[in-house]
CSV table of C-alpha atoms in Angstrom, one decimal:
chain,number,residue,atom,x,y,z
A,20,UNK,CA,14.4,-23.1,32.0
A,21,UNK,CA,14.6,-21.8,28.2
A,22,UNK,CA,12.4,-19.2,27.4
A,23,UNK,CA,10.9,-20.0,23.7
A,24,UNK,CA,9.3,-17.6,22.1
A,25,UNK,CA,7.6,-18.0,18.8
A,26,UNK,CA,7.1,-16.2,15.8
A,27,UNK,CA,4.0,-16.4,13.1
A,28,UNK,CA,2.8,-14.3,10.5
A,29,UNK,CA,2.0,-14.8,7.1
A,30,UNK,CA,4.5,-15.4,4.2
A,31,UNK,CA,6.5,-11.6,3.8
A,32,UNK,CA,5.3,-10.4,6.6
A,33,UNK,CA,8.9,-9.2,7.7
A,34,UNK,CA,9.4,-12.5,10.6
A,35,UNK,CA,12.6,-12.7,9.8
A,36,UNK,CA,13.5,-9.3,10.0
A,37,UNK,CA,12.4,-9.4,13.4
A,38,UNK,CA,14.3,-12.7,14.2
A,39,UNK,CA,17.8,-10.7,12.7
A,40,UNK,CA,16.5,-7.9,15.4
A,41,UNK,CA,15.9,-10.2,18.2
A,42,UNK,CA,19.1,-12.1,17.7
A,43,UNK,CA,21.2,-8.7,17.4
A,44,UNK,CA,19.9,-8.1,20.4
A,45,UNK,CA,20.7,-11.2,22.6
A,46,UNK,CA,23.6,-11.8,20.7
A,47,UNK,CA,25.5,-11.8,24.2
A,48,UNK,CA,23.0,-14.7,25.7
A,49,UNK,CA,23.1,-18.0,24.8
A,50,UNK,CA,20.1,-18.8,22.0
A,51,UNK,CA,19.2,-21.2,20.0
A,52,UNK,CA,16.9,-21.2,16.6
A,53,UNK,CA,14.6,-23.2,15.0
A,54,UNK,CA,13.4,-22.0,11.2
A,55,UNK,CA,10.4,-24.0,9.6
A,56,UNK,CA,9.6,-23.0,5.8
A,57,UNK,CA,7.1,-24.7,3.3
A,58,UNK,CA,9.2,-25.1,0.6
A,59,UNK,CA,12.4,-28.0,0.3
A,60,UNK,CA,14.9,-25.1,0.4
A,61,UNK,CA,15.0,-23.1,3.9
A,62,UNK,CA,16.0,-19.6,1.9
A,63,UNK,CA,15.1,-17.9,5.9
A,64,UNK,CA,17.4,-19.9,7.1
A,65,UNK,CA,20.4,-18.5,4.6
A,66,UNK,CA,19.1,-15.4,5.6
A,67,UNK,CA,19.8,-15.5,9.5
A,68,UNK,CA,23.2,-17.5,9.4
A,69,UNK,CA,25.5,-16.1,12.1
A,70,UNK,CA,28.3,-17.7,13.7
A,71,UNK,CA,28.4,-19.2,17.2
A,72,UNK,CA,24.3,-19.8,17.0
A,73,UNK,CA,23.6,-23.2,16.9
A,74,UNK,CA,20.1,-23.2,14.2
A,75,UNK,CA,18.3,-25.6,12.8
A,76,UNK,CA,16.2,-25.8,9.8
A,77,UNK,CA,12.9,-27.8,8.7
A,78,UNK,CA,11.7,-27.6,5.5
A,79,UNK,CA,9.1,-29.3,3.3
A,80,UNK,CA,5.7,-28.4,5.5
A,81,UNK,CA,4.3,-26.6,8.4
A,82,UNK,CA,6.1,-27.9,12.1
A,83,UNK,CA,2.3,-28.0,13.4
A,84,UNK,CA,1.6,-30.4,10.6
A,85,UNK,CA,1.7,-34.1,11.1
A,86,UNK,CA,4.1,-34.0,7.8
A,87,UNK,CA,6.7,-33.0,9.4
A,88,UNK,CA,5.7,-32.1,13.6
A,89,UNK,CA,7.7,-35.7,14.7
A,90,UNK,CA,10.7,-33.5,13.2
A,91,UNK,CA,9.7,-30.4,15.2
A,92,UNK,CA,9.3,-32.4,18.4
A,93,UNK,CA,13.0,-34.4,17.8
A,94,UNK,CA,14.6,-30.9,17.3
A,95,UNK,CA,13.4,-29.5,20.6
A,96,UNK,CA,13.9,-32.5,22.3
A,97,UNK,CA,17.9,-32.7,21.1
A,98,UNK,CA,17.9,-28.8,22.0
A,99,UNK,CA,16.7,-28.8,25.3
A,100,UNK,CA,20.1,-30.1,26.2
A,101,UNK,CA,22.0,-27.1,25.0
A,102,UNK,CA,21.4,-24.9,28.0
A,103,UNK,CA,19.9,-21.8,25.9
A,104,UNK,CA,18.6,-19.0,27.8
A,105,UNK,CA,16.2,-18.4,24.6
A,106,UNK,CA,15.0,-20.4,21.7
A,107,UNK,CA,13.6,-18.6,19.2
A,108,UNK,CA,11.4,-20.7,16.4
A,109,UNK,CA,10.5,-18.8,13.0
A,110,UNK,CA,7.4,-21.1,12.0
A,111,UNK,CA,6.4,-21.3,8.7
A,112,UNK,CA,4.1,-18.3,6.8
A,113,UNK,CA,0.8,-20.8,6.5
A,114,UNK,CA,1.6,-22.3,10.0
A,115,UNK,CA,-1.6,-22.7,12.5
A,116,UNK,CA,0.0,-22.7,15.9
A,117,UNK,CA,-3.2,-23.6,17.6
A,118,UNK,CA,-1.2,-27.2,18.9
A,119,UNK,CA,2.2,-24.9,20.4
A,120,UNK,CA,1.1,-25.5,23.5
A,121,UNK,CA,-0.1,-29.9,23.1
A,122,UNK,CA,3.5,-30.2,21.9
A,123,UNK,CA,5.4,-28.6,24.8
A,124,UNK,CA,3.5,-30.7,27.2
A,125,UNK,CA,4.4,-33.7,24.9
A,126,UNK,CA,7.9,-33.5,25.2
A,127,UNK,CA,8.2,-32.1,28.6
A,128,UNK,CA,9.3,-35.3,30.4
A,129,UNK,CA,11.9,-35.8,27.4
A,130,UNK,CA,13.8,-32.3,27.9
A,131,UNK,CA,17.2,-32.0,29.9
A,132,UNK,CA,15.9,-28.3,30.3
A,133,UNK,CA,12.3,-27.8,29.8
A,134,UNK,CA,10.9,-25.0,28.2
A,135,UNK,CA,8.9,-21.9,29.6
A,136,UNK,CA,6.5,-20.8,26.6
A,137,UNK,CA,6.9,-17.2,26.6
A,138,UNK,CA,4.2,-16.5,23.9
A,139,UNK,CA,3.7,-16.1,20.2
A,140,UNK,CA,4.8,-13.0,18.6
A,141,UNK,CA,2.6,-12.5,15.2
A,142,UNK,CA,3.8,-10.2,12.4
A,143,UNK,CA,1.2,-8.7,10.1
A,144,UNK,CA,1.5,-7.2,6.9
A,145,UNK,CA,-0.1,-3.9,7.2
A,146,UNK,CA,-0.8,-3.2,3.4
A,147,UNK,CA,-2.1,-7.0,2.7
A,148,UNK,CA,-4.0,-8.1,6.3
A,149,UNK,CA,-7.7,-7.0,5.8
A,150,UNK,CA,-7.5,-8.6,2.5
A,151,UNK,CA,-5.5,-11.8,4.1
A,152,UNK,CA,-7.6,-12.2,6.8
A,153,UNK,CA,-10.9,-12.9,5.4
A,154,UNK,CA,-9.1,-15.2,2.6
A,155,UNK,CA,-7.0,-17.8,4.7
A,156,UNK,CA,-7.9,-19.3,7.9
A,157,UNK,CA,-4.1,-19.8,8.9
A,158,UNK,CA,-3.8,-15.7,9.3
A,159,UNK,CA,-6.5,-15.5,11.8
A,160,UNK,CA,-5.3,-18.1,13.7
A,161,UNK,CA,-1.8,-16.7,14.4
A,162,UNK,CA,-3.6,-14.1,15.4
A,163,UNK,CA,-6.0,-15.2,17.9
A,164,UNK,CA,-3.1,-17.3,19.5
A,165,UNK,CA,-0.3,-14.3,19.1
A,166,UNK,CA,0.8,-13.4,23.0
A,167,UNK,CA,1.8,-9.8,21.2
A,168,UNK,CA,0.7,-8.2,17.6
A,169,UNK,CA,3.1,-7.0,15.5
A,170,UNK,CA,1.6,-4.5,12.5
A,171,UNK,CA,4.5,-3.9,10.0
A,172,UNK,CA,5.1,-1.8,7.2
A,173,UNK,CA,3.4,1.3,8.9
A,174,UNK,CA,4.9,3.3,6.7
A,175,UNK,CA,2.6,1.8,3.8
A,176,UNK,CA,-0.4,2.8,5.1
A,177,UNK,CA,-3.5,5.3,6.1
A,178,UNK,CA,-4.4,6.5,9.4
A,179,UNK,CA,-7.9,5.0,8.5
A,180,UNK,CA,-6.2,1.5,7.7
A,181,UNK,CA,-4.5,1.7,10.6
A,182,UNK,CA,-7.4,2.0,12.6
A,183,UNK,CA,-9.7,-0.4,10.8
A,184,UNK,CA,-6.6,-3.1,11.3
A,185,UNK,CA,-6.5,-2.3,15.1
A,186,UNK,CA,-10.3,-2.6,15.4
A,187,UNK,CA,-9.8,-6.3,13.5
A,188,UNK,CA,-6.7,-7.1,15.6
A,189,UNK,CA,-8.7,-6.3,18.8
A,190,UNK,CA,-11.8,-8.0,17.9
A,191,UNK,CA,-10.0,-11.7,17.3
A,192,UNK,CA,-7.8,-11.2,20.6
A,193,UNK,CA,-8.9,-9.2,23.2
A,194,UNK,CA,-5.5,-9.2,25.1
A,195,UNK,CA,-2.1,-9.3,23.4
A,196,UNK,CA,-0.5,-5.6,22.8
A,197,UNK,CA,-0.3,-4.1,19.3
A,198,UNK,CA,2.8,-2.5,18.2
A,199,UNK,CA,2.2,-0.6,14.6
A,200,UNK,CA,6.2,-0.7,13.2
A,201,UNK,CA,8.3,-0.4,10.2
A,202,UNK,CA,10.4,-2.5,9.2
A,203,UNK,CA,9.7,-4.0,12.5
A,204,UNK,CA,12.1,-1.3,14.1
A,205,UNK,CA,10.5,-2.0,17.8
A,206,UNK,CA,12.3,-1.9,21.4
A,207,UNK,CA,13.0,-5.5,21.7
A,208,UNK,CA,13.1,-5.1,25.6
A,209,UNK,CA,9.7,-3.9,25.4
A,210,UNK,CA,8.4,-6.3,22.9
A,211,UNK,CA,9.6,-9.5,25.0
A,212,UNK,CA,8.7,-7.9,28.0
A,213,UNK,CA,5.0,-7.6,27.8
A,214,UNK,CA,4.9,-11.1,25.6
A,215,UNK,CA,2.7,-13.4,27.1
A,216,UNK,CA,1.0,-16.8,26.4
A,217,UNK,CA,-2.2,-17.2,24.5
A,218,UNK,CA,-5.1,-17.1,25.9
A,219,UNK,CA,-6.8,-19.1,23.2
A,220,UNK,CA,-7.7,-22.9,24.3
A,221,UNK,CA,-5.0,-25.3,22.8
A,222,UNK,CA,-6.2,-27.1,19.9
A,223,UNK,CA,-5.4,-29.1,16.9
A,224,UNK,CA,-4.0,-27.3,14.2
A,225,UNK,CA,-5.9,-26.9,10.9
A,226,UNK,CA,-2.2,-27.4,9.0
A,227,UNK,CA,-2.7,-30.9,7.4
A,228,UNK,CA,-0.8,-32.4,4.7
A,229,UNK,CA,-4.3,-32.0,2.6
A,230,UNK,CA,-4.4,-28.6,2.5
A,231,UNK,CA,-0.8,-27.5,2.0
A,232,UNK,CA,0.4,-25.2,-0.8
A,233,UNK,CA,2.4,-26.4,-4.1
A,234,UNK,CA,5.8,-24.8,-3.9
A,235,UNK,CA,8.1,-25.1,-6.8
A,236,UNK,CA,12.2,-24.5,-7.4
A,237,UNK,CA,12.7,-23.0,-10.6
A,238,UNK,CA,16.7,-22.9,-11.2
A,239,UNK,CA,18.2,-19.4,-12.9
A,240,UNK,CA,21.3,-19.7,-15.0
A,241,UNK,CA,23.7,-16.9,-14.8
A,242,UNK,CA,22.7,-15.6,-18.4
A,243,UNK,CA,19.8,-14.9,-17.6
A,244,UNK,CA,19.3,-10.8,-17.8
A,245,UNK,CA,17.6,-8.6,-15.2
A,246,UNK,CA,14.8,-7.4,-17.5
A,247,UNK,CA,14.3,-11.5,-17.9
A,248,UNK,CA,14.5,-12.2,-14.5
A,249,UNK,CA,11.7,-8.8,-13.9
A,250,UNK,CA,9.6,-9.9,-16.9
A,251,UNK,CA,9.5,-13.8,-15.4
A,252,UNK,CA,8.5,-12.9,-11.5
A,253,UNK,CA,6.4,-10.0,-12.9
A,254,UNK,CA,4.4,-12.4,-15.2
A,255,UNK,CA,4.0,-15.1,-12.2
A,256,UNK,CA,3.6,-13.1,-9.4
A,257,UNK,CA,-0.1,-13.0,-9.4
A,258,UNK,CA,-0.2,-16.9,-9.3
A,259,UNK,CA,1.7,-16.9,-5.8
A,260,UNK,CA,2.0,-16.5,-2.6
A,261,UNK,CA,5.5,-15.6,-2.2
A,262,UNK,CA,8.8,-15.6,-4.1
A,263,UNK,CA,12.2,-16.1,-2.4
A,264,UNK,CA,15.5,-17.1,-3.3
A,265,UNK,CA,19.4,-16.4,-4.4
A,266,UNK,CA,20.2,-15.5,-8.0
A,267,UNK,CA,23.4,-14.7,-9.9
A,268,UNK,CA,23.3,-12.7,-13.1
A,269,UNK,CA,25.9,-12.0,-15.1
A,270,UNK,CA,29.1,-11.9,-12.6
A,271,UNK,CA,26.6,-10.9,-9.5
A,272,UNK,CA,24.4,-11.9,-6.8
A,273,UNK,CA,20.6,-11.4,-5.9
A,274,UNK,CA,18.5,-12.1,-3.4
A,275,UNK,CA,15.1,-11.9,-4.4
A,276,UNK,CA,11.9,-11.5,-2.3
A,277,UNK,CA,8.2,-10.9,-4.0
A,278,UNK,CA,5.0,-10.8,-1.7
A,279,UNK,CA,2.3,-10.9,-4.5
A,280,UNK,CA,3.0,-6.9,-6.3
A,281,UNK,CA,5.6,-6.3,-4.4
A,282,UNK,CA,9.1,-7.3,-5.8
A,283,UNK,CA,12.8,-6.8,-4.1
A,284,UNK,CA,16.0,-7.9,-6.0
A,285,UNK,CA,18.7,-6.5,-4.0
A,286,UNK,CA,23.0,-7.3,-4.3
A,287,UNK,CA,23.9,-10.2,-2.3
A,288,UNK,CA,27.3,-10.0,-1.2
A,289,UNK,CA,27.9,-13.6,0.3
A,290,UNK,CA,28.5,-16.8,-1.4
A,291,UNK,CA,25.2,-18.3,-2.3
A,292,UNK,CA,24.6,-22.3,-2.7
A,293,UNK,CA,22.4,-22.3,-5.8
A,294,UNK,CA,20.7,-19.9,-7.9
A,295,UNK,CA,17.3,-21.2,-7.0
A,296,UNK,CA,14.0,-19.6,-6.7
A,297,UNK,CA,11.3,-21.2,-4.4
A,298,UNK,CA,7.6,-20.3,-5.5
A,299,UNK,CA,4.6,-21.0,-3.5
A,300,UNK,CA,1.3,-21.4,-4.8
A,301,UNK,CA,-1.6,-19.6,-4.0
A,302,UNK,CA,-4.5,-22.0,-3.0
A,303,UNK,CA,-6.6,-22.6,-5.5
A,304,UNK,CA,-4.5,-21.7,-8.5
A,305,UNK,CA,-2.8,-23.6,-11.0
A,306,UNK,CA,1.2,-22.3,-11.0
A,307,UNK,CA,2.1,-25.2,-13.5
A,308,UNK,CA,1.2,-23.9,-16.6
A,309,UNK,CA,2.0,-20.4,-15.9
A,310,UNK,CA,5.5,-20.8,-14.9
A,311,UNK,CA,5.8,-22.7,-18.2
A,312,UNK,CA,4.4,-19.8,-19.7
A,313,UNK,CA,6.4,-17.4,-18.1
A,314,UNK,CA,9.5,-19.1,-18.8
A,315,UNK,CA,8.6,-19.1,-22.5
A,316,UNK,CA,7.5,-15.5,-22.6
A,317,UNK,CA,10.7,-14.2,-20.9
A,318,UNK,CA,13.5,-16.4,-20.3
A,319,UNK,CA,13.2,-20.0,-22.3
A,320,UNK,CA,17.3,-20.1,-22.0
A,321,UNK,CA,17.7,-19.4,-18.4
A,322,UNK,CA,15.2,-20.7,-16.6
A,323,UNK,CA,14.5,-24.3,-15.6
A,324,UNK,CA,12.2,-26.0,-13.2
């Protein structure tokens, strides 16, 4: 049987940190990996290319959605024949998993090797849960189906958050371990190990193609300047959920990753595609008009959507 193993968490969380953790560490055993993102362009995926892992990517809406979940089922189906010893799936940073457990039983008859549902893994954000958690529905439900809890970004935070986190955690599962990391530096043996499956009653999940988020590609020409680039993500940053992508400016590459405040551009050494930018909305607010803004406020010449 493959062992899958899931992991949720919010949008900047740090999940695919983790996934670059967990494949460095069974880079010896044959895996396989699935990455789901909201927006057209998988910019996670990019992220975890490695050679000899066989991945695939599904963009354009949640995998638990009825949007895009006949994809999701199609991929593990055509997987099951490659005789991994894990799959790993990086779902989406809105994604309800509440249905994980409906699909697997959905597909089992179709599977050359069926699947042993090891658990969810959930990565939270340390510095932005309490606020998260009483704002979107999606965050607590990764949590009350997560199999083990991963805090991140420990280093961000007070003993008295901390503790007021754990006391949350424990309160919306009474069961899965909680592992308080940074930069989710964790003993992968011992995080797999004491995964286990929810104990949370399968159910639909709340991800619809309603209630989605607007996400947007905003292309960067390579004049564009740093302090334009800065001044543009630091003008629509409050208007979003998360910021992602490649750039090149001047003669060099970026990657660039913004979880509301907080703002990373750092040197990318590889080739990139495109120099593309993928914005997603925060529910409930209007990103049209203040990208258009921003662009005129910072970068009319550079940036287009």
């Amino acid at each position: 049987m493959t062992q899958l193993i899931l992991l949720t968490g919010f949008l900047g969380t740090g999940k695919t940190t983790l996934m670059e953790r967990l494949l460095h560490y069974y880079k010896d055993s044959p895996v396989g990996v699935i990455v789901n993102e909201f927006g057209e362009i998988n910019i996670d995926a990019r992220l975890l290319e490695k050679d000899g892992i066989i991945m695939r990517e599904l963009s354009n809406g949640s995998i638990f959605c009825a949007c895009i979940k006949e994809n999701f089922i199609k991929a593990l189906i055509d997987m099951s024949s490659q005789g991994f010893e894990y799959l790993f799936i990086e779902a989406s940073g809105l994604a309800d998993p509440g249905n994980m457990q409906q699909i697997l039983q959905v597909i089992d008859k179709y599977t050359v090797h069926s699947y042993h549902y090891s658990g969810s893994i959930c990565v939270l954000d340390g510095e932005a849960f309490l606020e998260l958690n009483d704002l979107l529905p999606a965050v607590g439900h990764q949590l009350t189906h997560a199999g083990v809890v991963l805090v991140n970004k420990e280093d961000l935070i007070s003993s008295a958050i901390k503790a007021e986190i754990q006391a949350e955690v424990r309160n919306a599962n009474t069961h899965a371990p909680i592992y308080f990391t940074s930069h989710c530096n964790i003993d992968i043996n011992t995080l797999v190990m004491n995964l286990q499956p929810s104990k949370s009653a399968s159910k639909d999940s709340t991800n619809t193609p309603e209630n989605r988020p607007q996400t947007f590609i905003i292309k960067v020409l390579p004049s564009i300047t740093m302090k334009e680039l800065q001044g543009f993500l630091n003008f629509i940053a409050p208007f979003t959920y998360r910021m992602k992508g490649f750039v090149t400016v001047g003669d060099t590459n970026y990657s660039v990753s913004c979880v509301r405040s907080h703002m990373m551009i750092m040197p990318w050494t590889r080739d990139i595609p495109s120099s593309e930018i993928v914005l997603i909305s925060a529910v409930g607010i209007g990103l049209t008009g203040a990208i258009a803004n921003a662009i005129k406020m910072n970068a009319p010449k550079s940036i287009k959507i």
